[in-house]
GROMACS .gro file of C-alpha atoms in nm:
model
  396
    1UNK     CA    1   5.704   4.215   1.242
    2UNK     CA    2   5.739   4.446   0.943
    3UNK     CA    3   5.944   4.345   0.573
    4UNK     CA    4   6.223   4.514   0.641
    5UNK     CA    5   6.332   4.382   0.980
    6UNK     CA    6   6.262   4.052   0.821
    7UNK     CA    7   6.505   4.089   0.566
    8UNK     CA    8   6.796   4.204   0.821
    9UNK     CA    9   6.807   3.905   0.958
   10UNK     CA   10   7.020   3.762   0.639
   11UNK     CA   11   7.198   3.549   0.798
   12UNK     CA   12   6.916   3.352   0.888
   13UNK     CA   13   6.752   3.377   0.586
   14UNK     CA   14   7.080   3.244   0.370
   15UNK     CA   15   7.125   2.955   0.575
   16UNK     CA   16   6.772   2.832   0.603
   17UNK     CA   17   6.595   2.962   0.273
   18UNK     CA   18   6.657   2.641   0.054
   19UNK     CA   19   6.539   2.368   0.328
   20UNK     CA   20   6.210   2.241   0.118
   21UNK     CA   21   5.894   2.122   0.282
   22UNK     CA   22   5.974   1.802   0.197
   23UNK     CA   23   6.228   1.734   0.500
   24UNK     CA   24   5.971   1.695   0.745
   25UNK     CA   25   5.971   1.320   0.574
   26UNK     CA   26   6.296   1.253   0.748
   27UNK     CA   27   6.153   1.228   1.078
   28UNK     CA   28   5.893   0.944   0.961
   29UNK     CA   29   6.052   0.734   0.774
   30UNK     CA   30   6.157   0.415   0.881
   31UNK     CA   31   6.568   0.358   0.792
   32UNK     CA   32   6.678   0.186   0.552
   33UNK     CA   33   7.089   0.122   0.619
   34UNK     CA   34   7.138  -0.145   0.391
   35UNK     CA   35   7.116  -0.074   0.051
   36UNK     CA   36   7.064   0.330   0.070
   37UNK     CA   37   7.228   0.407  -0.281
   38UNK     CA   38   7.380   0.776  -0.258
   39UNK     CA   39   7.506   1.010  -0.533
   40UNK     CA   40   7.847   1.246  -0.430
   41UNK     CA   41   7.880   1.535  -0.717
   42UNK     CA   42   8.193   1.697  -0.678
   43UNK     CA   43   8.244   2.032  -0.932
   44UNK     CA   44   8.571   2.157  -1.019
   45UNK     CA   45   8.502   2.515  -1.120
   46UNK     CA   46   8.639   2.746  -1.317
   47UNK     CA   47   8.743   2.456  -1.651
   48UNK     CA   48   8.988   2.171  -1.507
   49UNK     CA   49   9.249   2.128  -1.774
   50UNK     CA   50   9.195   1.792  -1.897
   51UNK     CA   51   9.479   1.748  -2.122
   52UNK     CA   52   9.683   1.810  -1.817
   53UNK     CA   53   9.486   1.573  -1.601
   54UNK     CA   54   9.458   1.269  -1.839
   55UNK     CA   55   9.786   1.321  -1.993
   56UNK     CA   56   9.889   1.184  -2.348
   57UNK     CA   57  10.281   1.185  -2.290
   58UNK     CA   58  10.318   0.972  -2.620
   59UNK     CA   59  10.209   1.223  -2.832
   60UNK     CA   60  10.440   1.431  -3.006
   61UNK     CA   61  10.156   1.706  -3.087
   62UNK     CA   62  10.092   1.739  -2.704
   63UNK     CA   63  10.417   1.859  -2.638
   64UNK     CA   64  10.478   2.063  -2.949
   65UNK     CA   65  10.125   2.289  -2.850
   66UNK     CA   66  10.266   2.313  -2.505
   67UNK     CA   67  10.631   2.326  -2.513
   68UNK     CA   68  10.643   2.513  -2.146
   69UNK     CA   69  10.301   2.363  -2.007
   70UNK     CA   70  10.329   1.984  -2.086
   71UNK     CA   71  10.372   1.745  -1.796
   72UNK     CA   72  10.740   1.574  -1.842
   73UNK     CA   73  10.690   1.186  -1.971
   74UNK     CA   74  10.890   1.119  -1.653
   75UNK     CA   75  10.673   1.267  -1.420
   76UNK     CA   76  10.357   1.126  -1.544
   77UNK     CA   77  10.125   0.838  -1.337
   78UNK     CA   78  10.133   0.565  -1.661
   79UNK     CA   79   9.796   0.413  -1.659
   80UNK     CA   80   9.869   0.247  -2.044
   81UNK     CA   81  10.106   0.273  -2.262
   82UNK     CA   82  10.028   0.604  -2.370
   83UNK     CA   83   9.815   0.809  -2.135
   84UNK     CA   84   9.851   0.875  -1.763
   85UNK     CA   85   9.758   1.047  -1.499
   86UNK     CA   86   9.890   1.419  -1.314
   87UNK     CA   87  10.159   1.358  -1.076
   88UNK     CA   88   9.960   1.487  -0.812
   89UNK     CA   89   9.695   1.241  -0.860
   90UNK     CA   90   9.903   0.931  -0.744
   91UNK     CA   91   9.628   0.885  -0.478
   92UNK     CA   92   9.365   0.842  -0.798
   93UNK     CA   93   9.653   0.596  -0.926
   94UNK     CA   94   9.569   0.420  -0.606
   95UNK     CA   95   9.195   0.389  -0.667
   96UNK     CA   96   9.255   0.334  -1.058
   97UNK     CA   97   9.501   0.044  -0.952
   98UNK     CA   98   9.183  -0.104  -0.698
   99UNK     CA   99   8.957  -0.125  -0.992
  100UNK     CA  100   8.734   0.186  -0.806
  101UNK     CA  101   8.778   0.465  -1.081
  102UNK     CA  102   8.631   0.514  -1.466
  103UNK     CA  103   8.773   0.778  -1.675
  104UNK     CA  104   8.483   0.868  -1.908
  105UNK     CA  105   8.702   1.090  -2.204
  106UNK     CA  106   8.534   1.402  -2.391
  107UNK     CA  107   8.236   1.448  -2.260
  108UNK     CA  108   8.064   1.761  -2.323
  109UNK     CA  109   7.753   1.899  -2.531
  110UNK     CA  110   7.638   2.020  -2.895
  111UNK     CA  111   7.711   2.379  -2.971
  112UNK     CA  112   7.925   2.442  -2.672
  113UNK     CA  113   7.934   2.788  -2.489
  114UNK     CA  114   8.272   2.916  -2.323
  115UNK     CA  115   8.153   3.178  -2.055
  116UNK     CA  116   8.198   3.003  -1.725
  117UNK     CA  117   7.876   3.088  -1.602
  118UNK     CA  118   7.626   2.994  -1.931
  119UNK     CA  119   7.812   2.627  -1.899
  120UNK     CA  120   7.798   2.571  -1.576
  121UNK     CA  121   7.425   2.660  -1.592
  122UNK     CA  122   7.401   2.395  -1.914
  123UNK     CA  123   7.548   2.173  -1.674
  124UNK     CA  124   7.300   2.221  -1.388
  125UNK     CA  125   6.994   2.208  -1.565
  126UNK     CA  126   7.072   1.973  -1.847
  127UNK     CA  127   6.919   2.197  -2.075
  128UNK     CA  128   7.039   2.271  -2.442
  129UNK     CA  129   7.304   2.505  -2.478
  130UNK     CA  130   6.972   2.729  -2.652
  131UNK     CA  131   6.766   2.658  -2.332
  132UNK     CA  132   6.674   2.797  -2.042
  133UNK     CA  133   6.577   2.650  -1.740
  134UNK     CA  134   6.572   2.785  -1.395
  135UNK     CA  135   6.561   2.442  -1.209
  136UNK     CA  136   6.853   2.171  -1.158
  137UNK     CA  137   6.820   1.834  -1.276
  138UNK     CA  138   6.907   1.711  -0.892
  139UNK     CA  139   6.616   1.988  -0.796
  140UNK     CA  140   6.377   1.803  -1.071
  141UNK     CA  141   6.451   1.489  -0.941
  142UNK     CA  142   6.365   1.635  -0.630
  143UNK     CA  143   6.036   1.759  -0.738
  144UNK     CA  144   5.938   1.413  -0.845
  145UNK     CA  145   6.106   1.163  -0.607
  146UNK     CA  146   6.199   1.375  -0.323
  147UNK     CA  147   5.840   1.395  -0.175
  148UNK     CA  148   5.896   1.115   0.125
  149UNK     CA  149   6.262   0.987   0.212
  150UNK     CA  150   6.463   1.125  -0.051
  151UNK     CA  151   6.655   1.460   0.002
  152UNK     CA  152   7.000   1.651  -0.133
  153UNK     CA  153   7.209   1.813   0.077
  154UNK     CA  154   7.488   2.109  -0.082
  155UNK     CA  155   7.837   2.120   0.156
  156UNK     CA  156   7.812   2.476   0.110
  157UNK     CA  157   7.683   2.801   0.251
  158UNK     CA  158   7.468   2.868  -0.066
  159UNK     CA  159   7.274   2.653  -0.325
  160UNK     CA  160   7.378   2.582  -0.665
  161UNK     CA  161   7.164   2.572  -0.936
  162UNK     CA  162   7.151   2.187  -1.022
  163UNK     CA  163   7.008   2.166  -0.669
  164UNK     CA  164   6.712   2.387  -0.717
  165UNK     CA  165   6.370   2.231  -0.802
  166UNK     CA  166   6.027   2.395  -0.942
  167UNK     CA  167   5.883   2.271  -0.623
  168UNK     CA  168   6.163   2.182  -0.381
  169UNK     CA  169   6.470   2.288  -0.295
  170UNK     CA  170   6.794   2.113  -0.154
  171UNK     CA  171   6.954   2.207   0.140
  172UNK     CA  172   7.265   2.445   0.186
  173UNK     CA  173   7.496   2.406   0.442
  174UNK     CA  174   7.873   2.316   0.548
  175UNK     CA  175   7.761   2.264   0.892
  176UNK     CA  176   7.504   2.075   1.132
  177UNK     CA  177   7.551   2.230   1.386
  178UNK     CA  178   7.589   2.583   1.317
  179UNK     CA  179   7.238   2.507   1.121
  180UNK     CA  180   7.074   2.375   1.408
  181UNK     CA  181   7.171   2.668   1.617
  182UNK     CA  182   7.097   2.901   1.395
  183UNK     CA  183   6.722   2.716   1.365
  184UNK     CA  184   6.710   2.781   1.749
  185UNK     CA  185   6.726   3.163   1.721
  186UNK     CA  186   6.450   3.333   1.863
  187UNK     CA  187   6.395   3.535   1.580
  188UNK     CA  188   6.323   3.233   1.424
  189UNK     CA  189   6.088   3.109   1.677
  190UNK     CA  190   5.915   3.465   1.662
  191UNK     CA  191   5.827   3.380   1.277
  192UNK     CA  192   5.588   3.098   1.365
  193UNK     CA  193   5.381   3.350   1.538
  194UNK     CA  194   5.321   3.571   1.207
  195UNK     CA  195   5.316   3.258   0.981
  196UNK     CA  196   4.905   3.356   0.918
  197UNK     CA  197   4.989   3.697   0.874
  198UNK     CA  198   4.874   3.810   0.526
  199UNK     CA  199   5.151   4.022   0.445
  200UNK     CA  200   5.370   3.688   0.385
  201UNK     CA  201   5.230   3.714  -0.029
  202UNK     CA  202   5.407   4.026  -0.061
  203UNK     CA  203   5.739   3.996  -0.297
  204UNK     CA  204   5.772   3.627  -0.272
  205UNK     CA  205   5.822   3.658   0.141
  206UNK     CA  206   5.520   3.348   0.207
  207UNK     CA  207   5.735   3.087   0.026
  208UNK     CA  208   6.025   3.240   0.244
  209UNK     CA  209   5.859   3.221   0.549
  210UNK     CA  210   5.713   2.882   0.467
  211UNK     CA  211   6.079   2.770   0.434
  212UNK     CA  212   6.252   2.885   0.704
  213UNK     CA  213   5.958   2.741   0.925
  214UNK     CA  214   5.930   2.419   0.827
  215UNK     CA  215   6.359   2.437   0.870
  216UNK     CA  216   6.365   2.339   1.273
  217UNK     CA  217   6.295   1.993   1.235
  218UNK     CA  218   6.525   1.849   0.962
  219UNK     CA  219   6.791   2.103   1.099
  220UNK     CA  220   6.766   1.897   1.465
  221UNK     CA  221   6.723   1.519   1.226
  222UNK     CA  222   7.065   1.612   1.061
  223UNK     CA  223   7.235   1.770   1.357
  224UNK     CA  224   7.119   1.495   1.592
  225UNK     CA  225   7.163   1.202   1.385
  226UNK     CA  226   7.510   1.336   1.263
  227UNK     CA  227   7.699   1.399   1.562
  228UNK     CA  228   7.706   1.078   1.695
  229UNK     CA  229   7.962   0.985   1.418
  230UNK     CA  230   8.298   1.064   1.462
  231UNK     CA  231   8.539   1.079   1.168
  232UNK     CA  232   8.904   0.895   1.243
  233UNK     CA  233   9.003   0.944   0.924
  234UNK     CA  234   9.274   1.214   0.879
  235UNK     CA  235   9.162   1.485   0.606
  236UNK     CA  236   9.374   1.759   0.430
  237UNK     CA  237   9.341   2.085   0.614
  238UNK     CA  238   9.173   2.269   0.338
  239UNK     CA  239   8.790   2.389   0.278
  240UNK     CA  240   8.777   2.076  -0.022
  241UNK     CA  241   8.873   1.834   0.265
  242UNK     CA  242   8.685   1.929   0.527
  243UNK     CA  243   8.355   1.955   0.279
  244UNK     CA  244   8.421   1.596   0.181
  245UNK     CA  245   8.485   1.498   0.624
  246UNK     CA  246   8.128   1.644   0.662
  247UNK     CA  247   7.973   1.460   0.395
  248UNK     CA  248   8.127   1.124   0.547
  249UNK     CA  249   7.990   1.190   0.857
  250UNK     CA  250   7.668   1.264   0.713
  251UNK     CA  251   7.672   0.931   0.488
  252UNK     CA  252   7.785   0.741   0.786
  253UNK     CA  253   7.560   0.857   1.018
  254UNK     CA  254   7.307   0.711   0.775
  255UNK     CA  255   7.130   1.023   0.712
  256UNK     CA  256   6.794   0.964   0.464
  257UNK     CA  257   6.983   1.164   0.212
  258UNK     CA  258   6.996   1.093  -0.171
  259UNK     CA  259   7.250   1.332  -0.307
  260UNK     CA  260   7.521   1.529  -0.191
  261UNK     CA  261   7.713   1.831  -0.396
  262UNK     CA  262   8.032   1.955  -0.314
  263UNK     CA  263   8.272   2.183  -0.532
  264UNK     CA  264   8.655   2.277  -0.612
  265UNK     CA  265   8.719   2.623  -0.723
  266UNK     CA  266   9.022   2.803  -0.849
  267UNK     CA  267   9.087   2.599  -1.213
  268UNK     CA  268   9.061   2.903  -1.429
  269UNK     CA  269   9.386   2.875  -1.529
  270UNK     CA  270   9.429   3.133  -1.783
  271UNK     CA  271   9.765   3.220  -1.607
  272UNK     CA  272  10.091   3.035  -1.490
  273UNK     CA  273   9.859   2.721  -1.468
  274UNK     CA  274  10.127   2.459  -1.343
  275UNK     CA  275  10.114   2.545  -1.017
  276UNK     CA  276   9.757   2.594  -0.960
  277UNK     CA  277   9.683   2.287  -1.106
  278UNK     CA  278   9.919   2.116  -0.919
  279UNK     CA  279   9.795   2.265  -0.586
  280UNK     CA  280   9.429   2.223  -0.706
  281UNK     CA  281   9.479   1.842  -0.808
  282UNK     CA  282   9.653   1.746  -0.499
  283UNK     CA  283   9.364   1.909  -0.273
  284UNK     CA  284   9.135   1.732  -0.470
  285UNK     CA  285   9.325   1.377  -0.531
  286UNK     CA  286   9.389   1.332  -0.131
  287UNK     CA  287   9.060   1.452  -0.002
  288UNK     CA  288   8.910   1.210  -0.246
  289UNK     CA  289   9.141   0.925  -0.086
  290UNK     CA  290   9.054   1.034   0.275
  291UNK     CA  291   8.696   1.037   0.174
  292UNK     CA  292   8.679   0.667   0.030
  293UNK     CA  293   8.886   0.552   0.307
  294UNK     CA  294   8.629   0.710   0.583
  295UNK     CA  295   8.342   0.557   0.403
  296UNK     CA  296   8.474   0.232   0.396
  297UNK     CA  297   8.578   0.220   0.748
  298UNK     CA  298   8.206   0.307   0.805
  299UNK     CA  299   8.098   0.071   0.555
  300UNK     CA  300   7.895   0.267   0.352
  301UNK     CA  301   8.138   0.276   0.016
  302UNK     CA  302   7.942  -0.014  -0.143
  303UNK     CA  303   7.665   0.171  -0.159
  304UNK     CA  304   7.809   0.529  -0.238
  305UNK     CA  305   7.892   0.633  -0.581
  306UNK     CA  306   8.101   0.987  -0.675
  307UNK     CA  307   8.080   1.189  -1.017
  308UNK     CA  308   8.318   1.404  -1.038
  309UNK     CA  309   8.319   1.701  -1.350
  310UNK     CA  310   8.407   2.070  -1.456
  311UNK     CA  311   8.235   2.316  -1.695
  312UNK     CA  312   8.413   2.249  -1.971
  313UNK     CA  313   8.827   2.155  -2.036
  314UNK     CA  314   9.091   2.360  -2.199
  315UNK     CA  315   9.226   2.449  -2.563
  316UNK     CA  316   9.467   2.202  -2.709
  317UNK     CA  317   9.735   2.497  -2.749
  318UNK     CA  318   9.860   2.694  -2.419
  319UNK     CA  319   9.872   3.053  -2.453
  320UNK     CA  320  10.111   3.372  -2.447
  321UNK     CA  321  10.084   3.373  -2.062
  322UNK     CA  322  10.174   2.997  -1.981
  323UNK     CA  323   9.826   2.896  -1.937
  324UNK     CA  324   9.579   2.759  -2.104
  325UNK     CA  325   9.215   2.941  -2.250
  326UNK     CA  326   8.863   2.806  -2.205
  327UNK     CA  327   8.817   2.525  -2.400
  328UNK     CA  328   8.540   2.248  -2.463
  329UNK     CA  329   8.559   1.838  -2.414
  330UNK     CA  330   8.692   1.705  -2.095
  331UNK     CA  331   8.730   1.385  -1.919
  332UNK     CA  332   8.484   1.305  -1.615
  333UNK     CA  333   8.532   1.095  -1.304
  334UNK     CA  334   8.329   0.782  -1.181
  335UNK     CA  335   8.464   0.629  -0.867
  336UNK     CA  336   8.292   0.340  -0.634
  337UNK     CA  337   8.274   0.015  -0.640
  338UNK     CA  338   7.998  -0.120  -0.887
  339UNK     CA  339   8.146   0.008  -1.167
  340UNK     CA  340   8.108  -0.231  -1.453
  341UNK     CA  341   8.383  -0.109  -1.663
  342UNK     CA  342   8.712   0.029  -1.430
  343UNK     CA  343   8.962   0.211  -1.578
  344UNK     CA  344   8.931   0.380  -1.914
  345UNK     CA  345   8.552   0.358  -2.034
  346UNK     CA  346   8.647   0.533  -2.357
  347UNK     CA  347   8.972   0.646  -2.580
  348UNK     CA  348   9.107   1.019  -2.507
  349UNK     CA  349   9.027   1.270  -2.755
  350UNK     CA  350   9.219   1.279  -3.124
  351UNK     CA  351   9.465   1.572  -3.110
  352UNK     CA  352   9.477   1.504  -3.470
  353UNK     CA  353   9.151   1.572  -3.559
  354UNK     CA  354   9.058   1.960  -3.339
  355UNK     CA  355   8.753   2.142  -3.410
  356UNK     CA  356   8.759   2.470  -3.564
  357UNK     CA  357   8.830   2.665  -3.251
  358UNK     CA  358   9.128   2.405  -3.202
  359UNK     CA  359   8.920   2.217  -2.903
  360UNK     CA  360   8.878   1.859  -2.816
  361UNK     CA  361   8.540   1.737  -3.032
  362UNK     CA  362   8.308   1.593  -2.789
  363UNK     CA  363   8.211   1.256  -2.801
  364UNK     CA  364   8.003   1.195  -2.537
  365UNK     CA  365   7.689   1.419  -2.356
  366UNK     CA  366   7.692   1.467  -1.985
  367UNK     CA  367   7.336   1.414  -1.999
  368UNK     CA  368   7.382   1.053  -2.074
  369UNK     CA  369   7.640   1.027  -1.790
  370UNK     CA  370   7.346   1.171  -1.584
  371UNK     CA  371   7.039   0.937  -1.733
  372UNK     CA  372   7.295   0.643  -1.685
  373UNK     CA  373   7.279   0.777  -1.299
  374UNK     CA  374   6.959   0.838  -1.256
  375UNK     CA  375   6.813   0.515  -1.446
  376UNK     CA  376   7.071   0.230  -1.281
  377UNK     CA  377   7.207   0.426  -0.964
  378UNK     CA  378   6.912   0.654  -0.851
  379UNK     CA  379   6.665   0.377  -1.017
  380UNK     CA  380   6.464   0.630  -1.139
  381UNK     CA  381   6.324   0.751  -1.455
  382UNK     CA  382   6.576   0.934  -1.600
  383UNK     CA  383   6.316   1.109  -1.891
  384UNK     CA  384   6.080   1.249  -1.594
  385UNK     CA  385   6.394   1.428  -1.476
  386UNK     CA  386   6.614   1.546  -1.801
  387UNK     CA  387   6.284   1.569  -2.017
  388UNK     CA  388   6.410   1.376  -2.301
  389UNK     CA  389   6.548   1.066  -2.377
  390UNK     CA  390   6.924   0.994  -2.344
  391UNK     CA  391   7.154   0.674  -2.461
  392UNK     CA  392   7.223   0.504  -2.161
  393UNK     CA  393   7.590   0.427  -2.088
  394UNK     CA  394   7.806   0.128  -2.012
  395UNK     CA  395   8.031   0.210  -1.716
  396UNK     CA  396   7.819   0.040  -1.430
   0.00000   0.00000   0.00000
């Protein structure tokens, strides 16, 4: 079997290149249904509009920066007397109102960058906006807790960075059972015949091999263990929705899995941004709903906990095209039901008192909404995974 058939069979390869060694755990561990503590990251690419989302609609400056993007006072969700929520987030105002939602208010980092992709990587590593790093801190906590039972899982076809380890990898995929098929093919079973062929070392192709080997037997754990659950919760009929339906069924199928990332694109509004982000919102807002009510009914809410956050928020001001330009601060999104402090955990930004660029100032790091994670959610060691030491939050 020379390189370059290998490599034509991509399909095979971009499915099953980022199942780590360590999965072979899954099928010795004893389970552990009670108590299982699980991490959903959602991502809502492209810069969610925060100002939008968490609206002020008693301040006069608000409306004066946007006088044809602000949401109407009428239309807005009140959650106090002077901020509220998107109109198409009433099904937020639902978990807000059941004491299952903190608002954590301009979070961000020092020296921000505005190119979509440099944040978003400063967001998956965890890294200083003058760093680089090319693993994830859900891939580092991999590396050092992931060894035995502990595993991530991406609803997607391909891997994000924040999921990619020095060591081990997450797994990719948006479903079981394609996976497990696809783990069947008997090009696949043909690779465990050359897996002692010395050509593997050449260009990286061992660690390949090595991967896509050791991918039959947690494909068949997840596939098998998964499709005995059955979802009778009804879903919106988009790609967000039906990401969130697998994940249920993978948390309620009690699945030894850790961490689960899902994403939201399409909130790059630098154009006629009312009715994206009212289409975008909804999507997100009702799958979110269906999703807590699924893993209630399967009684595994009490032990699930979602964070949900985007690269970076908006400028105060829109611009020439009805839309708004890439910004800094934004708001971030706990939901489940140990929170210790429901509702708001902190006071929106000042629109008063702008940065130079005329952006929210941040107030808060993501990094310490991460340590605050990893140390009382995870209950790990939140400096083995971000490499430094960050204040430890309030919110649960």
């Amino acid at each position: 079997m020379d390189r370059r058939k290998f490599l034509k069979q991509s399909s095979l390869a971009s499915s099953l290149f980022f199942v780590p060694s360590f999965v072979k755990a899954f099928e010795n561990v004893a389970s552990s249904k009670l108590g299982y503590k699980r991490l959903v990251i959602i991502q809502l690419s492209g810069g969610n509009d925060g100002l939008n989302t968490i609206v002020p609609f008693e301040n006069d400056l608000y409306y004066k920066e946007r006088p044809s993007l602000s949401i109407a006072k009428n239309l807005v969700l009140r959650l106090t007397d002077e901020v509220g929520l998107h109109p198409s987030l009433a099904p937020l105002n639902r978990l807000y109102d059941e004491g299952l939602l903190s608002i954590i208010n301009n979070v961000g980092y020092p020296n921000p960058n505005r190119s979509h992709f440099r944040s978003m990587d400063i967001w998956h590593t965890a890294v200083d906006s003058n760093e680089y790093s090319q693993s994830g801190w859900i891939g580092r906590y991999l590396d050092t807790y992931g060894k035995e039972s502990y595993s991530a899982i991406e609803i997607n076809d391909s891997l994000s960075l924040a999921m990619k380890g020095e060591t081990t990898n997450a797994i990719a995929t948006q479903d079981a059972r394609a996976l497990f098929n696809l783990s069947r093919d008997p090009y696949f079973k043909k690779l465990q015949e050359h897996k002692n062929d010395a050509h593997l070392s050449e260009h990286n192709l061992g660690y390949l091999y090595k991967s896509m080997i050791e991918a039959h037997s947690s494909a068949k754990y997840i596939y098998e263990t998964s499709k005995t659950i059955t979802s009778k919760t009804q879903y919106p009929q988009n790609k967000f929705g039906k990401q969130l339906k697998t994940t249920a069924q993978f948390i309620n199928s009690h699945l030894e899995t850790k961490v689960y990332y899902a994403s939201l694109n399409g909130f790059d509004t630098h154009v006629n941004q009312l009715p994206t982000q009212k289409r975008l919102l909804s999507q997100y807002a009702e799958s979110i709903e269906a999703f807590v009510k699924d893993l209630k009914a399967g009684g595994t809410f009490n032990d699930t906990l979602i964070l949900t956050f985007s690269e970076f928020g908006r400028r105060v001001k829109q611009n020439a095209s009805v839309g708004t330009d890439h910004g800094t601060a934004n708001n971030l999104f706990i939901i489940g039901n140990q929170l210790k402090k429901p509702g708001f955990y902190n006071k929106p930004g000042s629109l008063e008192d702008l940065d130079d660029n005329g952006d929210l100032k941040f107030e808060i790091d993501f990094r310490a909404v991460y340590a605050t994670v990893l140390n009382k959610w995870l209950e790990v060691d939140d400096e083995k995974v971000l490499h430094k030491s960050f204040k430890q939050l309030n919110f649960m």
